[in-house]
Amino acid sequence: MLKETKQMTDEIPISNGAVSYEAAGWYAIDWQKAHQNVKRLQARIVKATQENRWGKVKALQHLLTRSYSAKALAVKRVTENTGKRTSGVDKQLWDTPNRKVTAIQELRQRGYQSAPLRRIYIPKSNGKQRPLSIPTMKDRAMQALYLMALEPVAETNADPNSYGFRKERATIDAVESCFKYLSQRYAPQWILEGDIKSCFDKISHEWLLQHIPMEKSILRKWLKAGFMEKGMLFPTQEGTPQGGIISPVLANMALDGLEKALKGHFTKNRGICPKVYVVRYADDFIVTGVSRELLEQHVKPFIEAFLKERGLELSQEKTKLTSIQEGFDFLGRNFRKYNGKLIIKPSKKNFQSFLDKVKKVIKHNKAVSSADLIAYLNPKIRGWSVFHQHTCSSKTFRTVDAQIFWAIWKWALRRHPRKGKRWIKAKYFRPYANRQWVFTGQATKRDGRIIYPRIYFASDVKIKRHIKIRGAANPFDLTWEVYFEKRIADKMRKALQGRKQLIYLWNEQKGICPICQQRITTETGWHNHHIVWRVHGGKDTSDNRILLHPDCHRKVHQLGLTVVKSRRSQSGVIEA
């Protein structure tokens, strides 16, 4: 698959027939083998957890967190995610291959001490500010390392209807779970909309240290590290910092057990079923019930007692009781029954927030070309419409298209105050398919074809029913491997919807990066690589393109490698 354009054998010492990782450097690491080693240990942790063999779990976690493969993957994760260019209080970044290799050797438990967090604030939609704590690169890598050992336990013991910050689960799974419980004729009619007050900032350290199955000394150092703000060190007596890689899993584990506790306490009594069901996404959740009195007088106090043990409490301003006939908003959707039929559609708040963002982009780009404006808008329109394509959104999509059209029309009128409307229409709008007014950019010639960039229409997105993930599905359990492979493939095709060349390449490669032999997913990201660069005469056709992981793409360029496509077999696998 790879053809080296420079001789490297003189630079890489060979020991016992194998390449030395330390000598060869970052790009010589066998990532396929590293993933296999970690995956095998995680599967063993799942099995031991299912059998309640906690001594075995502890031994396997110790083995995983000391393995070279896990340390390499931990460094890889923190140097490839969106926060890779954001430093902690030490102002250090791991931005070179040599520094990454050195970082692997530095991930040692003996003598490890967590550094204080760098505190910043980000604005919230209600005008308040959310505190965000940024660990150093080393602390992030240590958290990523221990997360590999903790996540299999968390997934095995998680609530079936918990969907936030979990592998291969998304908001639409939570929405479908709500549909399952509320759509039937005899479904519960009352909903408790729950919101936990400052969940990440208030979790009890004592509860976490007592109940989280990981090395207590390491966990304590993270929890008690404190944070730096305006040059001053502030201690942390409670909470797990927002911004830490392991924090979402710790918060989920603190809340896991709520569904089981409610189900065990509110059972069928004297032939009456209370219909108490829970759907949770991170710290937002709903609880259903047959009556307002049941939820207000029994369920809510039970939840408050459950949370109090963990140092948490419900937000009184956001927690409320609602009838399904009135409707309620949850995860950007509105749930309401009309004449006995449940309709789920984008919430007014989510709809208006999206339009405000689009109009802001148009307003702040008054002088750019139409092609550039289209390039700014299309990803936002496509992303929002795909997010809502599994609910009753057709009418909302048409409204969005109309609102965007009028905003663009005003943008065009402002650019040419001395021109007539017919001239403006002819310059910026062209007929396409069955539409006469399609906002179009300046034509470009590519591979002998004339291409017009066009605005993306939300109404072109087809409404599709989503198949909810099974409650017991565990991505670390090998018995579910085939199930998750199919779901990951479906998710990737959805992400590439409307991008025919990318879908073709992904299918041709069977979703595998040819460099590291690992799956290309929405989480890993991808780079559409030109085998022969365009400056060297390469074309944009599929024969001259291949999908690579971003880090694998950097490896190709930094080591001077050339990716070649040779004769393809009938199965579509690209041969060496």
CSV table of C-alpha atoms in Angstrom, one decimal, residues 125-523:
chain,number,residue,atom,x,y,z
A,125,SER,CA,-27.2,30.6,26.0
A,126,ASN,CA,-28.9,32.2,29.1
A,127,GLY,CA,-26.2,34.9,29.4
A,128,LYS,CA,-24.3,33.2,32.2
A,129,GLN,CA,-20.8,31.8,31.9
A,130,ARG,CA,-19.8,28.2,32.1
A,131,PRO,CA,-16.4,27.5,33.8
A,132,LEU,CA,-14.1,25.3,31.8
A,133,SER,CA,-10.9,23.8,33.3
A,134,ILE,CA,-8.1,22.9,31.0
A,135,PRO,CA,-5.5,20.3,32.2
A,136,THR,CA,-2.0,20.1,31.0
A,137,MET,CA,-1.1,17.8,28.1
A,138,LYS,CA,0.4,15.2,30.5
A,139,ASP,CA,-2.7,15.2,32.7
A,140,ARG,CA,-4.9,14.8,29.7
A,141,ALA,CA,-2.9,11.9,28.5
A,142,MET,CA,-3.0,10.2,31.9
A,143,GLN,CA,-6.8,10.7,32.0
A,144,ALA,CA,-7.1,9.2,28.5
A,145,LEU,CA,-4.9,6.3,29.6
A,146,TYR,CA,-7.1,5.5,32.7
A,147,LEU,CA,-10.2,6.1,30.7
A,148,MET,CA,-9.4,3.1,28.5
A,149,ALA,CA,-9.4,1.0,31.7
A,150,LEU,CA,-12.5,2.6,33.3
A,151,GLU,CA,-14.8,2.9,30.3
A,152,PRO,CA,-15.4,-0.9,29.8
A,153,VAL,CA,-16.6,-1.0,33.4
A,154,ALA,CA,-18.8,2.1,33.0
A,155,GLU,CA,-20.4,0.7,29.8
A,156,THR,CA,-21.1,-2.7,31.4
A,157,ASN,CA,-22.9,-1.2,34.4
A,158,ALA,CA,-24.5,1.8,32.7
A,159,ASP,CA,-28.2,2.5,32.7
A,160,PRO,CA,-29.9,1.1,29.5
A,161,ASN,CA,-31.5,4.5,28.7
A,162,SER,CA,-28.5,6.7,29.3
A,163,TYR,CA,-27.2,8.2,26.1
A,164,GLY,CA,-24.9,11.2,26.8
A,165,PHE,CA,-21.1,10.9,26.5
A,166,ARG,CA,-21.2,7.2,25.6
A,167,LYS,CA,-19.7,5.4,22.6
A,168,GLU,CA,-22.0,5.0,19.6
A,169,ARG,CA,-24.9,6.7,21.3
A,170,ALA,CA,-26.4,10.0,20.3
A,171,THR,CA,-29.2,12.4,21.1
A,172,ILE,CA,-31.4,10.7,18.4
A,173,ASP,CA,-31.3,7.5,20.4
A,174,ALA,CA,-32.6,9.3,23.4
A,175,VAL,CA,-35.3,10.9,21.2
A,176,GLU,CA,-36.4,7.4,19.9
A,177,SER,CA,-36.5,6.1,23.5
A,178,CYS,CA,-38.9,9.0,24.4
A,179,PHE,CA,-41.0,8.0,21.4
A,180,LYS,CA,-41.1,4.4,22.5
A,181,TYR,CA,-42.5,5.4,26.0
A,182,LEU,CA,-44.8,8.2,25.0
A,183,SER,CA,-46.3,7.3,21.6
A,184,GLN,CA,-48.6,4.5,22.6
A,185,ARG,CA,-52.3,5.0,23.2
A,186,TYR,CA,-52.0,4.1,26.9
A,187,ALA,CA,-48.6,5.8,27.4
A,188,PRO,CA,-48.0,7.9,30.5
A,189,GLN,CA,-49.4,11.4,30.3
A,190,TRP,CA,-47.1,13.3,32.7
A,191,ILE,CA,-43.4,14.1,32.4
A,192,LEU,CA,-40.9,15.3,35.0
A,193,GLU,CA,-38.3,17.4,33.1
A,194,GLY,CA,-35.2,17.1,35.3
A,195,ASP,CA,-32.0,19.1,35.2
A,196,ILE,CA,-29.2,18.7,37.7
A,197,LYS,CA,-27.8,21.9,39.1
A,198,SER,CA,-24.1,22.4,38.2
A,199,CYS,CA,-23.6,18.6,37.9
A,200,PHE,CA,-19.9,18.6,37.0
A,201,ASP,CA,-19.1,21.2,39.6
A,202,LYS,CA,-20.9,19.6,42.6
A,203,ILE,CA,-20.3,15.9,42.5
A,204,SER,CA,-19.0,14.7,45.9
A,205,HIS,CA,-15.3,13.7,45.9
A,206,GLU,CA,-15.9,11.3,48.7
A,207,TRP,CA,-18.6,9.4,46.7
A,208,LEU,CA,-16.3,9.2,43.7
A,209,LEU,CA,-13.3,8.0,45.6
A,210,GLN,CA,-15.5,5.3,47.3
A,211,HIS,CA,-17.4,4.0,44.2
A,212,ILE,CA,-15.3,4.6,41.1
A,213,PRO,CA,-13.3,1.4,40.3
A,214,MET,CA,-9.9,2.8,39.5
A,215,GLU,CA,-6.6,3.6,41.3
A,216,LYS,CA,-7.7,5.9,44.2
A,217,SER,CA,-4.4,7.7,44.4
A,218,ILE,CA,-4.5,8.8,40.8
A,219,LEU,CA,-8.2,9.8,41.0
A,220,ARG,CA,-7.6,11.8,44.2
A,221,LYS,CA,-4.8,13.8,42.5
A,222,TRP,CA,-7.1,14.8,39.7
A,223,LEU,CA,-10.0,15.8,41.9
A,224,LYS,CA,-7.8,17.8,44.4
A,225,ALA,CA,-5.5,19.5,41.8
A,226,GLY,CA,-7.2,22.9,42.1
A,227,PHE,CA,-7.3,25.5,39.4
A,228,MET,CA,-5.4,28.7,38.4
A,229,GLU,CA,-7.3,31.9,37.7
A,230,LYS,CA,-5.7,35.3,37.4
A,231,GLY,CA,-2.4,34.0,38.8
A,232,MET,CA,-4.0,32.5,41.9
A,233,LEU,CA,-4.4,28.9,43.0
A,234,PHE,CA,-7.9,27.9,44.1
A,235,PRO,CA,-8.4,24.5,45.8
A,236,THR,CA,-11.2,22.1,44.6
A,237,GLN,CA,-13.3,20.5,47.3
A,238,GLU,CA,-16.0,19.1,45.1
A,239,GLY,CA,-16.9,18.4,41.5
A,240,THR,CA,-15.0,17.0,38.5
A,241,PRO,CA,-13.7,19.6,36.0
A,242,GLN,CA,-15.5,20.3,32.8
A,243,GLY,CA,-12.7,20.0,30.2
A,244,GLY,CA,-11.1,16.8,31.5
A,245,ILE,CA,-11.3,13.8,29.2
A,246,ILE,CA,-12.4,11.4,32.0
A,247,SER,CA,-14.9,13.8,33.6
A,248,PRO,CA,-18.0,12.9,31.5
A,249,VAL,CA,-17.5,9.2,32.3
A,250,LEU,CA,-17.2,10.0,36.0
A,251,ALA,CA,-20.4,12.1,35.9
A,252,ASN,CA,-22.2,9.3,34.1
A,253,MET,CA,-21.1,6.7,36.6
A,254,ALA,CA,-22.3,9.0,39.4
A,255,LEU,CA,-25.8,9.1,37.9
A,256,ASP,CA,-25.9,5.4,36.8
A,257,GLY,CA,-28.3,3.4,38.9
A,258,LEU,CA,-31.1,6.0,38.9
A,259,GLU,CA,-33.1,4.1,36.3
A,260,LYS,CA,-32.7,0.8,38.1
A,261,ALA,CA,-33.6,2.4,41.5
A,262,LEU,CA,-36.8,4.0,40.1
A,263,LYS,CA,-37.8,0.8,38.4
A,264,GLY,CA,-37.3,-1.2,41.5
A,265,HIS,CA,-39.1,1.2,43.8
A,266,PHE,CA,-42.1,2.1,41.6
A,267,THR,CA,-43.4,-1.3,40.6
A,268,LYS,CA,-46.8,-2.5,39.6
A,269,ASN,CA,-49.1,-2.4,42.7
A,270,ARG,CA,-52.6,-3.8,43.0
A,271,GLY,CA,-52.9,-4.0,39.2
A,272,ILE,CA,-51.9,-0.4,38.7
A,273,CYS,CA,-48.7,0.3,36.8
A,274,PRO,CA,-47.1,3.7,37.6
A,275,LYS,CA,-45.3,3.8,34.2
A,276,VAL,CA,-42.2,5.4,35.7
A,277,TYR,CA,-39.6,5.4,32.8
A,278,VAL,CA,-36.3,7.3,32.6
A,279,VAL,CA,-34.5,8.7,29.6
A,280,ARG,CA,-31.2,10.5,30.4
A,281,TYR,CA,-28.7,12.4,28.3
A,282,ALA,CA,-25.8,13.4,30.5
A,283,ASP,CA,-27.3,15.5,33.3
A,284,ASP,CA,-30.6,16.2,31.5
A,285,PHE,CA,-33.3,13.7,31.9
A,286,ILE,CA,-37.1,13.1,31.8
A,287,VAL,CA,-39.1,10.7,34.0
A,288,THR,CA,-42.6,9.7,32.9
A,289,GLY,CA,-45.6,8.9,35.2
A,290,VAL,CA,-49.3,8.2,35.2
A,291,SER,CA,-50.2,11.3,37.2
A,292,ARG,CA,-48.9,14.7,38.3
A,293,GLU,CA,-49.3,13.7,42.0
A,294,LEU,CA,-47.1,10.6,41.5
A,295,LEU,CA,-44.3,12.5,40.0
A,296,GLU,CA,-44.5,15.5,42.4
A,297,GLN,CA,-45.1,13.7,45.7
A,298,HIS,CA,-43.2,10.5,45.2
A,299,VAL,CA,-40.8,10.4,42.2
A,300,LYS,CA,-39.2,13.8,42.6
A,301,PRO,CA,-38.4,13.3,46.4
A,302,PHE,CA,-36.9,9.9,45.5
A,303,ILE,CA,-34.7,11.4,42.8
A,304,GLU,CA,-33.6,14.2,45.2
A,305,ALA,CA,-32.6,11.7,47.8
A,306,PHE,CA,-30.7,9.7,45.2
A,307,LEU,CA,-28.8,12.8,44.1
A,308,LYS,CA,-28.1,14.0,47.6
A,309,GLU,CA,-25.9,11.0,48.3
A,310,ARG,CA,-23.7,12.1,45.4
A,311,GLY,CA,-23.6,15.8,46.5
A,312,LEU,CA,-26.1,16.8,43.8
A,313,GLU,CA,-29.4,18.5,43.6
A,314,LEU,CA,-32.1,19.3,41.1
A,315,SER,CA,-32.2,22.8,39.5
A,316,GLN,CA,-35.5,24.3,40.7
A,317,GLU,CA,-35.8,26.7,37.9
A,318,LYS,CA,-35.3,24.1,35.1
A,319,THR,CA,-37.0,21.1,36.7
A,320,LYS,CA,-40.8,21.1,36.0
A,321,LEU,CA,-43.8,18.9,35.5
A,322,THR,CA,-45.5,18.9,32.1
A,323,SER,CA,-48.5,17.2,30.5
A,324,ILE,CA,-47.8,15.5,27.2
A,325,GLN,CA,-50.8,17.5,25.9
A,326,GLU,CA,-48.9,20.8,26.6
A,327,GLY,CA,-45.7,19.4,25.2
A,328,PHE,CA,-42.1,19.8,26.4
A,329,ASP,CA,-38.7,20.5,24.9
A,330,PHE,CA,-35.8,18.0,25.3
A,331,LEU,CA,-32.5,17.8,23.4
A,332,GLY,CA,-33.5,20.4,20.9
A,333,ARG,CA,-36.9,18.8,20.0
A,334,ASN,CA,-40.4,19.5,21.0
A,335,PHE,CA,-42.6,16.5,22.1
A,336,ARG,CA,-46.3,16.9,22.1
A,337,LYS,CA,-49.5,15.0,21.5
A,338,TYR,CA,-52.0,16.3,19.0
A,339,ASN,CA,-55.4,14.5,19.2
A,340,GLY,CA,-53.7,11.5,20.7
A,341,LYS,CA,-50.8,11.4,18.2
A,342,LEU,CA,-47.2,12.1,19.4
A,343,ILE,CA,-45.4,14.6,17.1
A,344,ILE,CA,-41.7,15.3,17.6
A,345,LYS,CA,-40.3,18.3,15.8
A,346,PRO,CA,-37.5,20.8,16.2
A,347,SER,CA,-38.1,23.1,19.2
A,348,LYS,CA,-38.8,26.8,18.6
A,349,LYS,CA,-35.7,27.7,20.6
A,350,ASN,CA,-33.4,25.4,18.6
A,351,PHE,CA,-35.0,26.6,15.3
A,352,GLN,CA,-34.5,30.3,16.2
A,353,SER,CA,-31.0,29.7,17.5
A,354,PHE,CA,-30.0,28.1,14.2
A,355,LEU,CA,-31.5,30.9,12.1
A,356,ASP,CA,-29.8,33.5,14.3
A,357,LYS,CA,-26.4,31.8,13.6
A,358,VAL,CA,-27.1,31.7,9.9
A,359,LYS,CA,-28.2,35.3,9.7
A,360,LYS,CA,-25.1,36.3,11.7
A,361,VAL,CA,-22.8,34.6,9.2
A,362,ILE,CA,-24.6,36.4,6.3
A,363,LYS,CA,-24.4,39.8,8.1
A,364,HIS,CA,-20.7,39.5,9.0
A,365,ASN,CA,-19.7,38.5,5.5
A,366,LYS,CA,-21.1,41.4,3.4
A,367,ALA,CA,-18.1,41.7,1.2
A,368,VAL,CA,-17.2,38.1,0.4
A,369,SER,CA,-18.0,36.4,-2.8
A,370,SER,CA,-21.1,34.4,-3.3
A,371,ALA,CA,-19.0,31.2,-3.5
A,372,ASP,CA,-17.4,31.9,-0.2
A,373,LEU,CA,-20.7,32.7,1.5
A,374,ILE,CA,-22.1,29.4,0.2
A,375,ALA,CA,-19.0,27.6,1.6
A,376,TYR,CA,-19.6,29.2,5.0
A,377,LEU,CA,-23.4,28.4,5.1
A,378,ASN,CA,-23.6,24.9,3.6
A,379,PRO,CA,-22.0,23.0,6.4
A,380,LYS,CA,-24.2,24.7,9.0
A,381,ILE,CA,-27.4,24.0,7.0
A,382,ARG,CA,-26.5,20.5,6.2
A,383,GLY,CA,-25.5,19.7,9.8
A,384,TRP,CA,-28.6,21.1,11.4
A,385,SER,CA,-31.0,19.5,8.9
A,386,VAL,CA,-29.3,16.1,9.2
A,387,PHE,CA,-29.5,16.5,13.0
A,388,HIS,CA,-33.3,16.8,12.7
A,389,GLN,CA,-33.9,14.5,9.8
A,390,HIS,CA,-35.4,11.7,12.0
A,391,THR,CA,-38.3,13.7,13.3
A,392,CYS,CA,-41.3,15.5,11.8
A,393,SER,CA,-39.2,18.3,10.4
A,394,SER,CA,-40.4,18.8,6.7
A,395,LYS,CA,-42.5,21.9,7.4
A,396,THR,CA,-39.7,23.4,9.6
A,397,PHE,CA,-37.1,22.7,6.8
A,398,ARG,CA,-39.2,24.6,4.3
A,399,THR,CA,-39.5,27.5,6.7
A,400,VAL,CA,-35.7,27.5,7.2
A,401,ASP,CA,-35.1,27.6,3.4
A,402,ALA,CA,-37.5,30.5,3.0
A,403,GLN,CA,-35.9,32.5,5.9
A,404,ILE,CA,-32.4,31.9,4.5
A,405,PHE,CA,-33.5,32.9,1.0
A,406,TRP,CA,-34.8,36.3,2.2
A,407,ALA,CA,-31.6,36.9,4.3
A,408,ILE,CA,-29.5,36.2,1.2
A,409,TRP,CA,-31.7,38.3,-1.0
A,410,LYS,CA,-31.2,41.3,1.4
A,411,TRP,CA,-27.4,40.5,1.3
A,412,ALA,CA,-27.5,40.7,-2.5
A,413,LEU,CA,-29.6,43.9,-2.6
A,414,ARG,CA,-27.2,45.7,-0.3
A,415,ARG,CA,-24.2,44.8,-2.5
A,416,HIS,CA,-25.7,46.5,-5.6
A,417,PRO,CA,-27.9,49.4,-4.5
A,418,ARG,CA,-27.9,50.9,-8.0
A,419,LYS,CA,-28.8,47.7,-9.9
A,420,GLY,CA,-32.3,46.5,-10.6
A,421,LYS,CA,-33.8,43.3,-9.1
A,422,ARG,CA,-33.8,41.5,-12.4
A,423,TRP,CA,-30.0,42.1,-12.8
A,424,ILE,CA,-29.4,40.9,-9.2
A,425,LYS,CA,-31.4,37.8,-9.8
A,426,ALA,CA,-29.5,37.0,-13.0
A,427,LYS,CA,-26.2,37.5,-11.2
A,428,TYR,CA,-26.8,35.4,-8.0
A,429,PHE,CA,-29.7,33.1,-8.7
A,430,ARG,CA,-29.9,30.3,-11.3
A,431,PRO,CA,-32.5,27.7,-12.0
A,432,TYR,CA,-31.6,24.2,-10.8
A,433,ALA,CA,-33.7,21.0,-10.9
A,434,ASN,CA,-37.3,22.1,-10.2
A,435,ARG,CA,-36.2,25.4,-8.5
A,436,GLN,CA,-35.9,28.8,-10.3
A,437,TRP,CA,-34.2,30.8,-7.5
A,438,VAL,CA,-31.1,28.9,-6.4
A,439,PHE,CA,-28.3,31.0,-4.8
A,440,THR,CA,-25.3,30.2,-6.9
A,441,GLY,CA,-21.6,31.1,-6.8
A,442,GLN,CA,-19.3,31.9,-9.6
A,443,ALA,CA,-18.6,29.0,-12.0
A,444,THR,CA,-15.2,27.2,-11.8
A,445,LYS,CA,-13.7,24.8,-14.3
A,446,ARG,CA,-12.5,21.5,-12.9
A,447,ASP,CA,-11.4,18.5,-14.9
A,448,GLY,CA,-13.0,19.9,-18.0
A,449,ARG,CA,-16.4,20.4,-16.3
A,450,ILE,CA,-18.0,23.7,-15.3
A,451,ILE,CA,-19.1,23.6,-11.6
A,452,TYR,CA,-21.4,26.0,-9.9
A,453,PRO,CA,-21.4,26.1,-6.0
A,454,ARG,CA,-25.0,26.1,-4.8
A,455,ILE,CA,-26.7,26.8,-1.5
A,456,TYR,CA,-27.8,23.7,0.3
A,457,PHE,CA,-31.5,23.3,0.9
A,458,ALA,CA,-32.7,21.8,4.2
A,459,SER,CA,-35.8,20.6,2.5
A,460,ASP,CA,-33.8,18.3,0.3
A,461,VAL,CA,-33.0,16.2,3.4
A,462,LYS,CA,-35.3,13.2,3.4
A,463,ILE,CA,-37.0,12.3,6.7
A,464,LYS,CA,-35.8,8.9,7.8
A,465,ARG,CA,-36.8,6.8,10.8
A,466,HIS,CA,-33.8,6.1,13.2
A,467,ILE,CA,-33.3,2.7,14.7
A,468,LYS,CA,-32.5,3.1,18.3
A,469,ILE,CA,-29.5,1.4,19.8
A,470,ARG,CA,-30.2,-1.6,22.0
A,471,GLY,CA,-30.1,-0.8,25.6
A,472,ALA,CA,-27.7,-3.7,26.5
A,473,ALA,CA,-25.3,-3.0,23.6
A,474,ASN,CA,-21.7,-2.7,24.8
A,475,PRO,CA,-19.0,-1.6,22.3
A,476,PHE,CA,-16.3,-3.2,24.4
A,477,ASP,CA,-18.0,-6.6,24.5
A,478,LEU,CA,-16.9,-8.8,21.6
A,479,THR,CA,-20.3,-10.4,21.3
A,480,TRP,CA,-21.7,-7.1,20.1
A,481,GLU,CA,-18.9,-6.5,17.6
A,482,VAL,CA,-20.8,-7.3,14.4
A,483,TYR,CA,-23.8,-5.2,15.6
A,484,PHE,CA,-21.6,-2.1,16.1
A,485,GLU,CA,-19.8,-2.6,12.8
A,486,LYS,CA,-23.1,-2.3,11.0
A,487,ARG,CA,-24.2,0.8,13.1
A,488,ILE,CA,-20.8,2.5,12.5
A,489,ALA,CA,-21.1,2.0,8.8
A,490,ASP,CA,-24.6,3.4,8.8
A,491,LYS,CA,-23.5,6.4,10.8
A,492,MET,CA,-20.6,7.1,8.5
A,493,ARG,CA,-22.9,6.9,5.4
A,494,LYS,CA,-25.2,9.4,7.1
A,495,ALA,CA,-22.4,11.7,7.8
A,496,LEU,CA,-21.3,11.6,4.2
A,497,GLN,CA,-24.8,12.1,2.9
A,498,GLY,CA,-24.9,13.9,-0.4
A,499,ARG,CA,-21.1,13.6,-0.9
A,500,LYS,CA,-21.0,10.9,-3.5
A,501,GLN,CA,-17.2,10.7,-4.0
A,502,LEU,CA,-16.5,10.3,-0.3
A,503,ILE,CA,-19.2,7.6,0.1
A,504,TYR,CA,-17.6,5.8,-3.0
A,505,LEU,CA,-14.1,6.0,-1.5
A,506,TRP,CA,-15.3,4.9,1.9
A,507,ASN,CA,-17.1,1.9,0.5
A,508,GLU,CA,-14.2,1.0,-1.8
A,509,GLN,CA,-11.8,0.9,1.2
A,510,LYS,CA,-14.5,-0.9,3.3
A,511,GLY,CA,-14.2,1.9,5.8
A,512,ILE,CA,-10.5,1.1,6.6
A,513,CYS,CA,-7.6,3.5,6.5
A,514,PRO,CA,-4.9,1.8,4.4
A,515,ILE,CA,-2.0,3.2,6.5
A,516,CYS,CA,-3.0,2.0,10.0
A,517,GLN,CA,-5.6,-0.6,9.1
A,518,GLN,CA,-8.1,1.0,11.5
A,519,ARG,CA,-11.7,2.0,10.8
A,520,ILE,CA,-12.4,5.5,9.5
A,521,THR,CA,-15.4,7.0,11.5
A,522,THR,CA,-17.0,10.3,12.3
A,523,GLU,CA,-15.0,10.4,15.6
